[in-house]
């Protein structure tokens, strides 16, 4: 059904095109101005993808660092994990973005550090931070879902704690972790639209700018939505491929 | 000769529940002990303590004269009710993991040992399959071979046939009988009384966290001394 959605959407839009509300000329690639506009809009694709990929990679590393204390026998370490997860995931993305972009440089300056934060890195840091709480929960759930008997069996054949994690638990947990992690990437891509607010020239920002100059928000934002739809469909296909592969491995 | 296992005053609690109230049990080298008793009687907890999977709250356990924590990796082999094979590895890799990682054996040496043991449990042809492709009986035999790969001094069995379909129980028990005939020290928690009669040197009956009665299988089955043991045997031998 999801695969069919854009095809169902197209005739709908085409039907609407006849009505007076629509003026598709603004993004009609057969006209010089329309082509320029389409190129301008698509030009944000690189920034959106790069921001999302970097944020997702950072979130994966950060998430593991946050998740491991949760599996520890020490109460204090588990509390550190809980506080981080509860705090980070309760902050809405936009305020966090403002805090990182406008606030953090002041904090750095007060500490005598000169670390400039441009819109790109401001957005990457915020997206990674915000997502890491969810990534950490995915890791934790994945590792805890491996039956206890696995670690017990590993112990009776003499494996150490670290060996048990490395050769028995993690290889099984990764099958449960990777698909939801890839799924989480879809959220990062969508949330990256907030970067437009701090002046990042990605997909949404470009659409905003064009809509203001061309007075054609309906067509331009429709196009924007289709851009995200295309991106997410590519990622979804990747997630399904990953799920199939992981599942096939499990069945041997 | 040193005893294989010496347990003194073993106490284990889970929260408010006392699973073992002070168990004494000595097992000689080469001896086969079968533990039976109603569920919740603490029989699994005893073998899990010996395997080092539970930390006792009191008492002591000596394996070959030294505390459990100091035993050589894999010295005490354990077979679980749910097999607990590693699903992401092939049968052969399941067997090779312990010898290679915990003992530092070369890949070739570990593989030779693993193949020899698969031969011994009668499934050499399954070496390259994943556990999920095997029947329950075959999986449990792989689990036995995986423990044997570590050259254990003692083998513990925690209800090894309870999760199996009836037609697969015999093939697992056969392997265990063979193991007993080769002189392995064994502690077996089971309700398979036919097996017990055949291989046990001693029967142990547990109830409510303590050993109620123990002795050679002949008199144990013919004339149990305690009322609790008689009632239990009546229940499981009725059919």
Short mmCIF file of C-alpha atoms in Angstrom, two decimals:
data_model
loop_
_atom_site.label_atom_id
_atom_site.label_comp_id
_atom_site.label_asym_id
_atom_site.label_seq_id
_atom_site.Cartn_x
_atom_site.Cartn_y
_atom_site.Cartn_z
CA UNK A 1 0.00 0.00 0.00
CA UNK A 2 2.81 2.35 0.93
CA UNK A 3 4.48 1.67 -2.37
CA UNK A 4 1.29 2.62 -4.21
CA UNK A 5 0.62 5.81 -2.29
CA UNK A 6 2.50 8.24 -4.56
CA UNK A 7 0.82 6.77 -7.63
CA UNK A 8 -2.56 7.27 -6.06
CA UNK A 9 -1.54 10.78 -5.11
CA UNK A 10 -0.44 11.80 -8.60
CA UNK A 11 -3.82 11.61 -10.41
CA UNK A 12 -5.31 13.40 -7.41
CA UNK A 13 -2.86 16.24 -7.86
CA UNK A 14 -3.36 16.18 -11.61
CA UNK A 15 -7.10 16.49 -11.09
CA UNK A 16 -6.54 19.41 -8.81
CA UNK A 17 -4.22 20.95 -11.36
CA UNK A 18 -7.21 21.82 -13.46
CA UNK A 19 -8.76 23.82 -10.69
CA UNK A 20 -7.95 27.45 -10.06
CA UNK A 21 -6.19 26.80 -6.78
CA UNK A 22 -3.16 25.26 -8.46
CA UNK A 23 -0.44 26.81 -10.58
CA UNK A 24 2.02 24.10 -11.43
CA UNK A 25 3.98 26.38 -13.74
CA UNK A 26 6.08 27.37 -10.72
CA UNK A 27 7.80 23.98 -10.71
CA UNK A 28 7.24 22.98 -14.34
CA UNK A 29 10.70 21.75 -15.44
CA UNK A 30 9.87 22.37 -19.15
CA UNK A 31 10.03 26.12 -18.57
CA UNK A 32 13.36 27.84 -17.72
CA UNK A 33 12.05 29.43 -14.50
CA UNK A 34 10.31 26.22 -13.44
CA UNK A 35 13.52 24.23 -14.00
CA UNK A 36 15.52 26.74 -11.96
CA UNK A 37 12.98 26.44 -9.14
CA UNK A 38 12.99 22.62 -9.19
CA UNK A 39 16.79 22.60 -9.14
CA UNK A 40 16.76 25.02 -6.22
CA UNK A 41 14.35 22.82 -4.26
CA UNK A 42 16.17 19.56 -5.00
CA UNK A 43 19.47 21.27 -4.13
CA UNK A 44 18.67 20.83 -0.43
CA UNK A 45 18.64 17.03 -0.73
CA UNK A 46 22.40 16.75 -0.12
CA UNK A 47 22.26 18.79 3.10
CA UNK A 48 19.24 16.91 4.46
CA UNK A 49 20.80 13.52 3.74
CA UNK A 50 24.25 14.47 5.05
CA UNK A 51 22.85 15.96 8.28
CA UNK A 52 20.69 12.88 8.84
CA UNK A 53 23.46 10.38 8.15
CA UNK A 54 25.96 12.14 10.43
CA UNK A 55 23.35 12.55 13.17
CA UNK A 56 22.32 8.88 12.89
CA UNK A 57 25.94 7.69 13.07
CA UNK A 58 26.65 9.87 16.12
CA UNK A 59 23.41 8.73 17.73
CA UNK A 60 24.36 5.06 17.26
CA UNK A 61 27.68 5.54 19.07
CA UNK A 62 26.22 7.78 21.77
CA UNK A 63 23.26 5.43 22.25
CA UNK A 64 25.53 2.42 22.89
CA UNK A 65 27.53 4.45 25.43
CA UNK A 66 24.29 5.34 27.19
CA UNK A 67 22.83 1.81 26.97
CA UNK A 68 25.76 -0.15 28.44
CA UNK A 69 25.47 1.37 31.95
CA UNK A 70 21.82 0.24 31.96
CA UNK A 71 22.96 -3.40 31.74
CA UNK A 72 25.45 -3.05 34.55
CA UNK A 73 25.00 -4.58 37.96
CA UNK A 74 25.77 -1.22 39.58
CA UNK A 75 22.73 0.72 40.68
CA UNK A 76 24.47 4.08 40.28
CA UNK A 77 25.30 3.37 36.63
CA UNK A 78 21.73 2.32 35.91
CA UNK A 79 20.51 5.57 37.43
CA UNK A 80 22.86 7.56 35.17
CA UNK A 81 21.28 5.80 32.21
CA UNK A 82 17.71 6.42 33.38
CA UNK A 83 18.32 10.12 34.06
CA UNK A 84 19.91 10.63 30.63
CA UNK A 85 17.15 8.81 28.76
CA UNK A 86 14.26 10.44 30.64
CA UNK A 87 15.76 13.92 30.41
CA UNK A 88 16.77 13.85 26.75
CA UNK A 89 13.61 12.27 25.43
CA UNK A 90 11.38 14.72 27.25
CA UNK A 91 12.94 17.79 25.60
CA UNK A 92 11.12 18.75 22.37
CA UNK A 93 13.44 19.01 19.40
CA UNK A 94 12.91 22.70 18.64
CA UNK A 95 13.78 24.05 22.11
CA UNK A 96 16.80 21.74 22.18
CA UNK A 97 17.87 23.08 18.80
CA UNK A 98 17.60 26.68 20.04
CA UNK A 99 19.54 25.77 23.18
CA UNK A 100 22.35 24.13 21.22
CA UNK A 101 22.54 26.77 18.48
CA UNK A 102 22.02 29.98 20.49
CA UNK A 103 22.85 28.91 24.04
CA UNK A 104 25.72 26.44 23.83
CA UNK A 105 28.19 28.87 22.15
CA UNK A 106 27.67 31.29 25.04
CA UNK A 107 28.38 28.51 27.49
CA UNK A 108 31.53 27.63 25.54
CA UNK A 109 32.60 31.27 25.56
CA UNK A 110 32.07 31.54 29.31
CA UNK A 111 34.31 28.48 29.67
CA UNK A 112 36.98 30.26 27.62
CA UNK A 113 36.51 28.01 24.60
CA UNK A 114 35.96 29.37 21.13
CA UNK A 115 33.91 26.64 19.49
CA UNK A 116 31.65 28.14 16.85
CA UNK A 117 28.47 26.22 16.08
CA UNK A 118 27.16 26.78 12.56
CA UNK A 119 23.62 25.79 11.56
CA UNK A 120 24.83 22.51 10.05
CA UNK A 121 26.64 21.23 13.14
CA UNK A 122 24.06 22.74 15.43
CA UNK A 123 21.43 20.64 13.70
CA UNK A 124 23.59 17.48 13.62
CA UNK A 125 24.40 17.75 17.33
CA UNK A 126 20.77 18.34 18.28
CA UNK A 127 19.43 15.53 16.12
CA UNK A 128 22.06 13.10 17.44
CA UNK A 129 21.49 14.08 21.06
CA UNK A 130 17.73 13.91 20.81
CA UNK A 131 17.78 10.57 18.99
CA UNK A 132 20.41 8.98 21.26
CA UNK A 133 17.88 8.48 24.07
CA UNK A 134 15.76 6.34 21.74
CA UNK A 135 18.79 4.56 20.28
CA UNK A 136 19.93 3.70 23.81
CA UNK A 137 16.54 2.15 24.57
CA UNK A 138 16.70 0.12 21.35
CA UNK A 139 20.13 -1.25 22.31
CA UNK A 140 19.01 -2.02 25.85
CA UNK A 141 15.86 -3.80 24.70
CA UNK A 142 17.81 -5.74 22.06
CA UNK A 143 20.42 -6.97 24.50
CA UNK A 144 17.90 -7.77 27.23
CA UNK A 145 15.76 -9.72 24.76
CA UNK A 146 18.49 -12.35 24.39
CA UNK A 147 17.31 -15.17 26.68
CA UNK A 148 19.15 -15.52 29.99
CA UNK A 149 19.95 -19.14 29.17
CA UNK A 150 22.37 -17.96 26.49
CA UNK A 151 24.64 -16.23 28.99
CA UNK A 152 24.28 -19.19 31.37
CA UNK A 153 25.29 -21.67 28.68
CA UNK A 154 28.25 -19.46 27.76
CA UNK A 155 29.31 -19.42 31.37
CA UNK A 156 29.19 -23.21 31.74
CA UNK A 157 31.56 -23.59 28.78
CA UNK A 158 33.97 -21.26 30.50
CA UNK A 159 33.53 -17.98 28.61
CA UNK A 160 34.33 -14.76 30.49
CA UNK A 161 31.82 -11.93 30.83
CA UNK A 162 33.39 -9.97 27.95
CA UNK A 163 33.65 -13.07 25.74
CA UNK A 164 30.01 -13.88 26.46
CA UNK A 165 28.97 -10.36 25.40
CA UNK A 166 31.12 -10.42 22.27
CA UNK A 167 30.58 -13.95 20.93
CA UNK A 168 27.12 -14.86 22.26
CA UNK A 169 24.97 -11.88 23.28
CA UNK A 170 25.82 -9.07 20.85
CA UNK A 171 25.70 -11.18 17.66
CA UNK A 172 22.15 -12.17 18.62
CA UNK A 173 21.13 -8.74 19.87
CA UNK A 174 22.28 -7.03 16.66
CA UNK A 175 19.52 -8.82 14.74
CA UNK A 176 16.98 -7.26 17.05
CA UNK A 177 18.73 -3.88 17.12
CA UNK A 178 19.45 -3.09 13.49
CA UNK A 179 15.93 -3.01 12.01
CA UNK A 180 14.49 -0.61 14.65
CA UNK A 181 17.67 1.44 14.43
CA UNK A 182 17.23 1.81 10.69
CA UNK A 183 13.61 2.67 11.33
CA UNK A 184 14.73 5.41 13.68
CA UNK A 185 16.69 6.90 10.78
CA UNK A 186 13.36 7.80 9.17
CA UNK A 187 12.55 9.97 12.20
CA UNK A 188 15.91 11.73 11.97
CA UNK A 189 15.32 12.56 8.30
CA UNK A 190 11.91 14.04 9.10
CA UNK A 191 13.11 15.91 12.19
CA UNK A 192 15.97 17.42 10.18
CA UNK A 193 13.36 19.79 8.72
CA UNK A 194 13.63 21.76 11.98
CA UNK A 195 17.15 22.78 10.94
CA UNK A 196 15.48 25.22 8.55
CA UNK A 197 14.55 27.34 11.57
CA UNK A 198 18.20 28.14 12.36
CA UNK A 199 18.99 28.94 8.73
CA UNK A 200 20.20 25.60 7.43
CA UNK A 201 19.71 25.49 3.63
CA UNK A 202 18.10 22.06 3.48
CA UNK A 203 14.90 20.90 1.78
CA UNK A 204 12.39 22.69 4.00
CA UNK A 205 14.31 25.98 4.18
CA UNK A 206 14.58 26.13 0.41
CA UNK A 207 10.87 25.44 0.01
CA UNK A 208 10.13 28.23 2.50
CA UNK A 209 12.29 30.71 0.65
CA UNK A 210 10.80 29.85 -2.72
CA UNK A 211 7.25 29.95 -1.40
CA UNK A 212 7.85 33.47 -0.12
CA UNK A 213 9.17 34.78 -3.44
CA UNK A 214 6.85 32.85 -5.77
CA UNK A 215 3.59 33.08 -3.77
CA UNK A 216 2.88 29.44 -4.64
CA UNK A 217 2.97 27.61 -1.25
CA UNK A 218 0.50 24.90 -2.31
CA UNK A 219 2.61 23.56 -5.19
CA UNK A 220 5.94 24.14 -3.50
CA UNK A 221 5.03 22.45 -0.22
CA UNK A 222 3.37 19.60 -2.13
CA UNK A 223 6.66 19.14 -3.93
CA UNK A 224 8.50 19.31 -0.58
CA UNK A 225 6.30 16.58 0.86
CA UNK A 226 6.97 14.39 -2.17
CA UNK A 227 10.71 14.94 -1.67
CA UNK A 228 10.49 13.59 1.90
CA UNK A 229 8.20 10.80 0.75
CA UNK A 230 10.79 9.71 -1.83
CA UNK A 231 13.58 9.80 0.76
CA UNK A 232 11.61 7.82 3.32
CA UNK A 233 10.54 5.24 0.72
CA UNK A 234 14.19 4.57 -0.12
CA UNK A 235 15.02 4.15 3.58
CA UNK A 236 11.96 1.93 4.17
CA UNK A 237 13.08 -0.33 1.35
CA UNK A 238 16.46 -0.51 3.07
CA UNK A 239 14.86 -1.38 6.41
CA UNK A 240 12.76 -4.15 4.85
CA UNK A 241 15.84 -5.57 3.14
CA UNK A 242 17.67 -5.51 6.46
CA UNK A 243 14.79 -7.19 8.28
CA UNK A 244 14.63 -9.94 5.66
CA UNK A 245 18.37 -10.52 5.85
CA UNK A 246 18.40 -10.62 9.64
CA UNK A 247 15.41 -12.94 9.68
CA UNK A 248 16.98 -15.24 7.09
CA UNK A 249 20.15 -15.48 9.16
CA UNK A 250 18.22 -16.44 12.24
CA UNK A 251 16.46 -19.29 10.44
CA UNK A 252 19.84 -20.37 9.12
CA UNK B 1 40.14 -40.51 46.85
CA UNK B 2 38.90 -36.95 46.66
CA UNK B 3 35.17 -36.49 46.26
CA UNK B 4 33.96 -34.94 43.02
CA UNK B 5 31.53 -32.73 44.89
CA UNK B 6 31.10 -31.85 48.53
CA UNK B 7 28.19 -29.66 49.53
CA UNK B 8 27.77 -28.52 53.14
CA UNK B 9 24.79 -26.61 54.51
CA UNK B 10 23.84 -25.05 51.17
CA UNK B 11 21.27 -22.25 51.55
CA UNK B 12 19.73 -20.29 48.70
CA UNK B 13 17.00 -17.66 48.90
CA UNK B 14 15.13 -15.85 46.15
CA UNK B 15 13.69 -12.77 47.84
CA UNK B 16 11.46 -14.07 50.64
CA UNK B 17 11.41 -17.59 49.24
CA UNK B 18 13.97 -20.02 50.61
CA UNK B 19 14.76 -22.47 47.82
CA UNK B 20 17.36 -24.49 49.74
CA UNK B 21 17.25 -24.75 53.50
CA UNK B 22 20.64 -26.33 54.16
CA UNK B 23 21.55 -29.13 51.79
CA UNK B 24 24.41 -31.59 52.37
CA UNK B 25 25.43 -33.76 49.45
CA UNK B 26 28.62 -35.62 48.63
CA UNK B 27 29.25 -37.18 45.26
CA UNK B 28 32.21 -39.50 44.70
CA UNK B 29 34.19 -39.55 41.47
CA UNK B 30 32.48 -41.68 38.87
CA UNK B 31 29.26 -41.77 40.85
CA UNK B 32 25.87 -41.23 39.14
CA UNK B 33 23.33 -39.45 41.26
CA UNK B 34 19.75 -38.89 40.17
CA UNK B 35 17.79 -36.16 41.96
CA UNK B 36 14.01 -36.20 41.86
CA UNK B 37 11.25 -34.39 43.65
CA UNK B 38 8.18 -32.24 43.06
CA UNK B 39 8.56 -28.94 41.23
CA UNK B 40 9.80 -26.17 43.45
CA UNK B 41 11.63 -28.64 45.67
CA UNK B 42 15.00 -27.01 44.95
CA UNK B 43 16.56 -29.76 42.81
CA UNK B 44 17.36 -27.44 39.90
CA UNK B 45 18.74 -24.86 42.31
CA UNK B 46 21.23 -27.40 43.67
CA UNK B 47 22.72 -28.15 40.25
CA UNK B 48 22.65 -24.46 39.27
CA UNK B 49 24.65 -23.65 42.39
CA UNK B 50 27.19 -26.35 41.55
CA UNK B 51 27.48 -24.92 38.01
CA UNK B 52 28.12 -21.47 39.48
CA UNK B 53 24.94 -20.02 37.95
CA UNK B 54 23.48 -19.10 41.34
CA UNK B 55 25.41 -17.55 44.21
CA UNK B 56 24.59 -19.45 47.43
CA UNK B 57 23.47 -17.46 50.47
CA UNK B 58 25.11 -19.91 52.82
CA UNK B 59 27.14 -23.11 53.05
CA UNK B 60 29.95 -24.30 50.82
CA UNK B 61 30.42 -26.22 47.60
CA UNK B 62 33.71 -27.89 46.77
CA UNK B 63 34.36 -29.25 43.28
CA UNK B 64 37.34 -31.60 43.26
CA UNK B 65 38.39 -30.06 46.56
CA UNK B 66 38.27 -26.41 45.56
CA UNK B 67 35.52 -23.76 45.62
CA UNK B 68 33.29 -23.43 42.54
CA UNK B 69 34.64 -19.96 41.75
CA UNK B 70 38.15 -21.40 41.34
CA UNK B 71 37.22 -24.28 39.07
CA UNK B 72 38.80 -24.55 35.65
CA UNK B 73 36.61 -23.13 32.82
CA UNK B 74 34.24 -25.87 31.73
CA UNK B 75 35.28 -28.22 34.55
CA UNK B 76 31.62 -28.58 35.47
CA UNK B 77 29.53 -29.31 32.37
CA UNK B 78 25.85 -28.43 32.37
CA UNK B 79 22.96 -29.51 30.17
CA UNK B 80 19.81 -27.39 30.34
CA UNK B 81 16.16 -28.25 29.90
CA UNK B 82 15.91 -25.68 27.08
CA UNK B 83 19.23 -26.77 25.41
CA UNK B 84 20.42 -23.12 25.23
CA UNK B 85 22.37 -23.67 22.04
CA UNK B 86 23.70 -20.53 20.38
CA UNK B 87 21.25 -19.96 17.49
CA UNK B 88 23.55 -17.71 15.46
CA UNK B 89 26.28 -20.35 15.21
CA UNK B 90 26.38 -23.69 13.39
CA UNK B 91 26.42 -26.91 15.39
CA UNK B 92 30.17 -27.21 14.85
CA UNK B 93 30.78 -23.59 15.92
CA UNK B 94 28.64 -24.15 19.03
CA UNK B 95 31.04 -26.92 20.02
CA UNK B 96 34.24 -25.06 19.06
CA UNK B 97 33.50 -21.76 20.84
CA UNK B 98 34.42 -22.88 24.36
CA UNK B 99 37.64 -24.77 23.49
CA UNK B 100 38.86 -21.90 21.29
CA UNK B 101 37.96 -18.91 23.46
CA UNK B 102 38.14 -20.28 26.99
CA UNK B 103 40.98 -22.79 26.42
CA UNK B 104 42.90 -21.16 23.59
CA UNK B 105 42.82 -24.25 21.36
CA UNK B 106 43.64 -23.75 17.69
CA UNK B 107 40.78 -23.82 15.20
CA UNK B 108 41.98 -27.14 13.78
CA UNK B 109 42.32 -28.79 17.19
CA UNK B 110 38.92 -27.50 18.30
CA UNK B 111 37.28 -28.72 15.11
CA UNK B 112 38.82 -32.16 15.41
CA UNK B 113 37.57 -32.44 18.97
CA UNK B 114 34.11 -31.14 18.01
CA UNK B 115 33.75 -33.61 15.14
CA UNK B 116 34.82 -36.50 17.33
CA UNK B 117 32.18 -35.56 19.91
CA UNK B 118 29.44 -35.20 17.30
CA UNK B 119 30.35 -38.73 16.28
CA UNK B 120 29.98 -39.81 19.89
CA UNK B 121 26.47 -38.36 20.18
CA UNK B 122 25.59 -39.93 16.79
CA UNK B 123 24.98 -36.78 14.71
CA UNK B 124 28.20 -36.13 12.74
CA UNK B 125 26.15 -35.26 9.64
CA UNK B 126 24.53 -32.24 11.33
CA UNK B 127 27.81 -30.37 11.89
CA UNK B 128 27.16 -27.48 9.51
CA UNK B 129 23.49 -26.90 10.30
CA UNK B 130 22.04 -24.26 12.59
CA UNK B 131 20.43 -25.46 15.84
CA UNK B 132 16.97 -24.37 14.64
CA UNK B 133 17.18 -26.90 11.78
CA UNK B 134 17.57 -29.80 14.22
CA UNK B 135 14.96 -31.74 16.15
CA UNK B 136 14.76 -31.23 19.91
CA UNK B 137 16.48 -34.54 20.57
CA UNK B 138 19.30 -33.68 18.21
CA UNK B 139 19.67 -30.23 19.78
CA UNK B 140 19.97 -31.71 23.24
CA UNK B 141 22.63 -34.14 22.02
CA UNK B 142 24.53 -31.19 20.53
CA UNK B 143 24.26 -29.45 23.91
CA UNK B 144 25.72 -32.53 25.62
CA UNK B 145 28.57 -32.61 23.08
CA UNK B 146 29.17 -28.88 23.61
CA UNK B 147 29.71 -29.50 27.33
CA UNK B 148 31.91 -32.54 26.69
CA UNK B 149 34.11 -30.42 24.43
CA UNK B 150 35.43 -28.71 27.56
CA UNK B 151 36.50 -32.09 29.02
CA UNK B 152 34.42 -31.69 32.18
CA UNK B 153 35.10 -33.67 35.38
CA UNK B 154 31.43 -33.64 36.24
CA UNK B 155 28.30 -33.40 34.11
CA UNK B 156 25.13 -31.83 35.46
CA UNK B 157 21.78 -32.41 33.77
CA UNK B 158 18.85 -30.16 34.65
CA UNK B 159 15.72 -31.96 33.41
CA UNK B 160 17.36 -32.70 30.06
CA UNK B 161 14.34 -34.45 28.55
CA UNK B 162 11.48 -32.37 29.97
CA UNK B 163 11.22 -30.12 26.90
CA UNK B 164 11.34 -33.00 24.41
CA UNK B 165 8.62 -34.76 22.48
CA UNK B 166 8.20 -38.33 23.80
CA UNK B 167 9.70 -39.99 20.71
CA UNK B 168 12.95 -38.05 21.15
CA UNK B 169 13.52 -38.76 24.82
CA UNK B 170 15.10 -42.17 24.21
CA UNK B 171 17.85 -40.89 21.89
CA UNK B 172 18.98 -38.39 24.53
CA UNK B 173 18.80 -40.91 27.37
CA UNK B 174 20.81 -43.40 25.29
CA UNK B 175 23.63 -40.88 24.98
CA UNK B 176 23.47 -40.25 28.73
CA UNK B 177 23.59 -43.99 29.46
CA UNK B 178 26.66 -44.32 27.26
CA UNK B 179 28.26 -41.42 29.08
CA UNK B 180 27.54 -43.13 32.41
CA UNK B 181 29.03 -46.39 31.15
CA UNK B 182 32.23 -44.54 30.29
CA UNK B 183 32.55 -43.58 33.96
CA UNK B 184 31.53 -39.90 33.89
CA UNK B 185 30.52 -38.38 37.23
CA UNK B 186 26.92 -37.27 36.74
CA UNK B 187 24.21 -35.49 38.65
CA UNK B 188 20.91 -35.76 36.83
CA UNK B 189 17.70 -33.97 37.75
CA UNK B 190 14.97 -35.93 36.00
CA UNK B 191 11.58 -37.58 36.24
CA UNK B 192 12.68 -40.41 33.92
CA UNK B 193 12.57 -43.19 36.47
CA UNK B 194 13.41 -45.90 33.92
CA UNK B 195 16.69 -44.12 33.25
CA UNK B 196 17.23 -43.67 36.98
CA UNK B 197 16.81 -47.40 37.70
CA UNK B 198 19.25 -48.20 34.92
CA UNK B 199 22.16 -45.86 35.66
CA UNK B 200 21.80 -44.33 39.11
CA UNK B 201 24.20 -45.40 41.84
CA UNK B 202 22.16 -43.34 44.23
CA UNK B 203 18.72 -41.72 44.25
CA UNK B 204 18.13 -38.44 46.02
CA UNK B 205 14.61 -37.24 46.82
CA UNK B 206 14.17 -33.54 47.54
CA UNK B 207 11.14 -31.66 48.82
CA UNK B 208 10.70 -28.09 50.07
CA UNK B 209 14.35 -27.18 49.81
CA UNK B 210 15.85 -30.16 51.59
CA UNK B 211 17.02 -33.68 50.90
CA UNK B 212 14.37 -35.92 52.43
CA UNK B 213 15.73 -39.32 51.50
CA UNK B 214 18.56 -40.90 49.56
CA UNK B 215 19.89 -44.34 48.83
CA UNK B 216 20.54 -47.02 46.18
CA UNK B 217 17.78 -47.22 43.55
CA UNK B 218 16.66 -50.77 44.45
CA UNK B 219 15.44 -50.10 48.01
CA UNK B 220 14.58 -46.49 47.11
CA UNK B 221 11.94 -47.53 44.61
CA UNK B 222 10.87 -50.73 46.38
CA UNK B 223 10.45 -49.29 49.86
CA UNK B 224 10.78 -45.53 50.28
CA UNK B 225 11.11 -44.71 53.96
CA UNK B 226 9.48 -41.29 54.08
CA UNK B 227 5.82 -40.60 53.49
CA UNK B 228 6.59 -37.62 51.19
CA UNK B 229 8.84 -39.71 48.96
CA UNK B 230 6.33 -42.55 48.78
CA UNK B 231 3.56 -40.11 47.81
CA UNK B 232 5.76 -38.54 45.14
CA UNK B 233 6.78 -41.88 43.61
CA UNK B 234 3.15 -43.03 43.64
CA UNK B 235 2.18 -39.96 41.68
CA UNK B 236 4.83 -40.20 38.97
CA UNK B 237 4.88 -44.00 38.64
CA UNK B 238 1.13 -44.48 38.57
CA UNK B 239 0.87 -44.56 34.77
#
